[in-house]
Each structure stands twice: as C-alpha cells, then as structure tokens.
Coordinates of C-alpha atoms in Angstrom, one line a residue:
Chain A
M1196 CA 110.0 46.9 160.3
D1197 CA 112.6 44.2 162.3
E1198 CA 110.4 44.8 165.4
S1199 CA 106.9 44.6 164.3
T1200 CA 107.3 40.9 162.8
P1201 CA 104.1 38.7 164.1
P1202 CA 104.9 35.8 166.3
P1203 CA 105.2 32.4 164.7
P1204 CA 102.0 30.7 164.8
D1205 CA 101.7 28.5 167.8
I1206 CA 101.6 25.0 166.5
D1207 CA 99.0 23.7 169.7
A1208 CA 96.7 26.4 168.7
Y1209 CA 96.2 25.0 164.9
T1210 CA 92.7 24.0 164.5
P1211 CA 91.8 21.3 162.3
P1212 CA 89.3 21.8 159.3
P1213 CA 86.0 20.9 160.4
P1214 CA 84.7 17.1 159.3
P1215 CA 83.0 17.4 155.8
S1216 CA 79.7 17.8 156.3
A1217 CA 76.6 16.4 153.6
S1218 CA 77.5 19.0 151.4
T1219 CA 80.9 18.0 150.7
G1220 CA 82.4 14.8 149.0
T1221 CA 83.5 13.6 145.6
P1222 CA 81.8 13.5 142.5
T1223 CA 80.8 10.1 143.0
D1224 CA 79.5 10.6 146.7
F1225 CA 77.0 13.1 145.0
L1226 CA 75.7 10.7 142.6
K1227 CA 75.0 8.2 144.8
G1228 CA 73.3 10.7 146.8
V1229 CA 70.7 11.6 144.1
V1230 CA 69.8 8.2 142.9
G1231 CA 66.3 7.7 143.9
K1232 CA 65.7 11.5 144.1
K1233 CA 64.2 13.9 141.2
V1234 CA 67.2 15.4 138.9
I1235 CA 67.5 17.5 136.0
V1236 CA 69.6 16.2 133.3
R1237 CA 71.2 18.6 130.7
L1238 CA 72.5 17.5 127.8
T1239 CA 74.8 19.4 125.3
S1240 CA 72.2 20.1 123.0
G1241 CA 70.5 22.4 125.5
V1242 CA 67.6 19.9 126.2
D1243 CA 66.8 18.9 129.8
Y1244 CA 65.2 16.0 131.1
R1245 CA 63.8 16.3 134.6
G1246 CA 62.6 12.8 136.3
V1247 CA 63.6 10.3 138.9
L1248 CA 66.9 8.9 138.5
S1249 CA 66.7 4.9 138.8
C1250 CA 70.7 4.6 138.2
L1251 CA 73.4 5.3 136.1
D1252 CA 76.9 3.5 135.2
G1253 CA 80.5 4.6 134.5
Y1254 CA 79.8 6.2 131.1
M1255 CA 77.3 8.3 132.6
N1256 CA 74.4 6.1 130.8
I1257 CA 71.4 7.2 132.7
A1258 CA 68.0 5.5 133.4
L1259 CA 65.6 8.1 134.5
E1260 CA 61.5 7.6 135.6
Q1261 CA 58.5 9.8 134.9
T1262 CA 60.9 11.8 132.6
E1263 CA 59.6 15.2 130.8
E1264 CA 61.7 16.5 128.0
H1265 CA 62.1 20.2 128.4
V1266 CA 63.2 22.5 125.2
N1267 CA 63.6 26.2 126.1
G1268 CA 61.4 25.6 129.0
V1269 CA 58.7 24.0 127.3
V1270 CA 57.5 20.3 128.1
T1271 CA 58.0 18.7 124.7
N1272 CA 57.7 14.5 125.5
R1273 CA 57.0 12.3 128.6
Y1274 CA 58.7 9.0 129.1
G1275 CA 57.7 6.5 131.6
D1276 CA 61.5 5.3 131.6
A1277 CA 64.2 6.5 129.9
F1278 CA 67.8 5.7 129.2
I1279 CA 70.1 8.3 128.1
R1280 CA 73.8 7.5 126.6
G1281 CA 76.2 9.1 128.7
N1282 CA 78.1 11.0 126.1
N1283 CA 75.5 13.4 125.5
V1284 CA 75.1 14.4 129.5
L1285 CA 76.8 18.0 130.3
Y1286 CA 75.4 17.7 133.8
I1287 CA 73.4 16.1 136.5
S1288 CA 71.6 18.8 138.7
A1289 CA 69.6 17.4 142.1
A1290 CA 65.9 19.1 141.8
E1291 CA 65.4 18.1 145.5
P1292 CA 67.0 18.7 148.8
L1293 CA 69.5 16.0 149.2
Chain B
M991 CA 66.6 -1.6 147.5
D992 CA 65.4 1.5 146.5
P993 CA 61.6 1.2 145.9
S994 CA 61.8 3.6 142.8
S995 CA 64.2 1.8 141.0
S996 CA 61.9 -1.3 140.6
G997 CA 64.2 -3.8 139.9
I998 CA 66.9 -2.1 137.9
Q999 CA 70.2 -1.9 138.8
E1000 CA 72.2 -0.6 135.8
P1001 CA 70.9 1.7 132.9
F1002 CA 71.5 -0.9 130.5
D1003 CA 68.6 -3.2 132.3
L1004 CA 66.0 -0.5 131.0
I1005 CA 67.1 -1.7 127.2
R1006 CA 67.2 -5.5 128.1
L1007 CA 63.8 -5.5 129.5
S1008 CA 62.5 -3.9 126.0
L1009 CA 64.0 -6.5 123.8
S1010 CA 61.1 -7.7 121.4
E1011 CA 59.2 -4.6 122.4
R1012 CA 58.5 -1.5 120.4
V1013 CA 60.7 1.2 121.6
F1014 CA 61.5 4.9 120.9
V1015 CA 64.9 6.1 119.7
K1016 CA 66.1 10.2 119.7
L1017 CA 68.6 10.6 117.2
R1018 CA 71.3 13.3 117.0
G1019 CA 70.0 15.0 113.9
D1020 CA 66.4 15.6 114.7
R1021 CA 65.8 12.1 113.7
E1022 CA 63.6 10.0 116.1
L1023 CA 62.9 6.2 115.4
T1024 CA 60.1 3.8 116.7
G1025 CA 60.5 0.3 115.9
V1026 CA 60.7 -3.3 117.7
L1027 CA 64.2 -3.9 119.3
H1028 CA 65.9 -7.1 118.3
A1029 CA 69.3 -6.5 120.0
Y1030 CA 72.1 -4.2 121.6
D1031 CA 75.3 -4.2 122.6
G1032 CA 77.6 -1.4 124.8
H1033 CA 77.8 1.0 122.5
M1034 CA 74.1 1.2 122.1
N1035 CA 74.4 -0.2 118.6
L1036 CA 71.1 -1.5 117.9
I1037 CA 68.8 -3.7 115.6
L1038 CA 65.2 -2.6 114.9
S1039 CA 62.6 -3.9 112.7
D1040 CA 59.4 -2.9 111.6
V1041 CA 61.2 0.8 112.1
E1042 CA 59.4 4.3 111.3
E1043 CA 62.0 7.1 110.8
T1044 CA 60.8 10.6 112.0
I1045 CA 63.2 13.4 110.3
M1046 CA 62.3 17.1 111.4
I1047 CA 63.5 19.5 109.1
V1048 CA 63.8 23.0 110.1
D1049 CA 64.1 25.8 107.7
P1050 CA 65.6 28.8 109.6
I1051 CA 63.6 32.4 109.2
E1052 CA 66.1 34.9 108.0
G1053 CA 66.5 37.3 111.1
G1054 CA 64.2 34.9 112.9
M1055 CA 64.5 34.2 116.6
D1056 CA 66.7 31.1 117.7
G1057 CA 64.4 27.6 117.4
Q1058 CA 61.6 29.3 115.4
G1059 CA 61.4 28.7 111.4
T1060 CA 59.1 26.4 109.6
V1061 CA 60.0 22.5 110.3
K1062 CA 58.8 20.1 108.1
V1063 CA 58.4 16.4 109.2
A1064 CA 59.1 13.5 107.0
K1065 CA 58.6 10.0 107.7
R1066 CA 59.8 6.5 106.3
K1067 CA 59.7 3.4 106.9
M1068 CA 62.5 0.4 106.9
E1069 CA 62.1 -3.4 107.5
M1070 CA 65.2 -3.9 109.4
L1071 CA 67.8 -1.4 110.5
F1072 CA 71.2 -1.0 112.4
V1073 CA 71.6 1.8 114.4
R1074 CA 75.1 2.5 115.1
G1075 CA 75.3 3.6 118.9
D1076 CA 77.2 7.1 118.8
G1077 CA 73.8 9.0 116.8
V1078 CA 71.8 7.6 120.0
I1079 CA 70.8 10.0 122.3
L1080 CA 67.8 8.2 124.2
V1081 CA 65.9 5.4 124.3
S1082 CA 62.4 4.9 126.0
P1083 CA 61.1 1.5 126.3
P1084 CA 57.2 0.9 126.2
S1085 CA 55.6 1.7 129.6
R1086 CA 55.9 -0.9 132.4
T1087 CA 53.1 -0.1 134.3

C-alpha cells in the first residue's frame, strides 16, 4: 500500500475547463436568448401557451405573440397577443433551436 | 430591435396599448371576462366596464377520467368591475393587425 501511492498531480499539466459553449450560462442568459423565438410557457395549472416570446420582466410576466393555448394537448384558444401574469408560470421552454 | 416584438419592450406595454379597448381576461377559478379596459396597475388590478363574465362549472363524473365531466357555462354582466390582480392569469388585447 505504502509504495503504491500515486504521484501528486502535476500543477503544470492542469488544463482549465473549456470556455462556456452557447448552451451554458445563467438563467437570465437563457431568457435573453429565447426572446423573439418560439417558446412553450407552462403554467402551474398545467396549461401550455405556445407562441413567440416578445418580452418578459423581472416578475416573469410574459408577452407572447401568435399564441396557442393547449390543454391536455388540444388547442383550446388562440390569441394574437397575450400577457401572462408571472406568478402563474411554471417554466419557459425553447420550442426551436437557439 | 427585434422585428417580431413590434415596439413592445416590456409585457405591461401590451396592457398599456389596450387601454380603452375590449380585452379578454382569464382568471383563476375557471372564469373569463371580456370588458373595456379603463385602468390597471403593477399588480394587474384592473378596472373594466361593460363586462361579461363567463364561469365554467365542471361537475366531475364519478370515476370519470381527469378533465372529464359535464361543463356548465354561466354568464353574467356587470357595468363596472374592479379585478384584483392576483386572480389574473392572462390578458389578451384585441388583435393589433
């Protein structure tokens, strides 16, 4: 056991982690990235809203365009514009590649 | 400026542009409103006039699947209404096209 201890790591051989790719960043970076893209907004009630994210604020209030309301996978309503009050939001999912 | 955002910088701009217009409001408790928007604030407290409220009343069927059951729709009209903001889920302005 005493003869088999590995050598200490060579400090000079340390390679830093790669720079962040486009898929990493803070939650805020993600949200900035999806503005203007198609998103799926799920509310805590389970209702989904699919549309183009026009903007959002610090309360996670959301403005969507060309919005479809989906309940149990069925389109139940369409809105040209929709304001969603932030407290109802469960998540925001990108519906197209960023 | 993102061309898709059509001049809206924050979500409340949508509401501001809908003042004096007829809006659709989805509320907690399976209620919907349409009415003319007179005022709002940062809580989304709303003042609406010429309001029609639509209430979906779901009678769950015994042993039925989730989301099934008979749905009754009740409507009523109000001249002037204050809506407390915490009940608001969604506000949709008239189409701006």
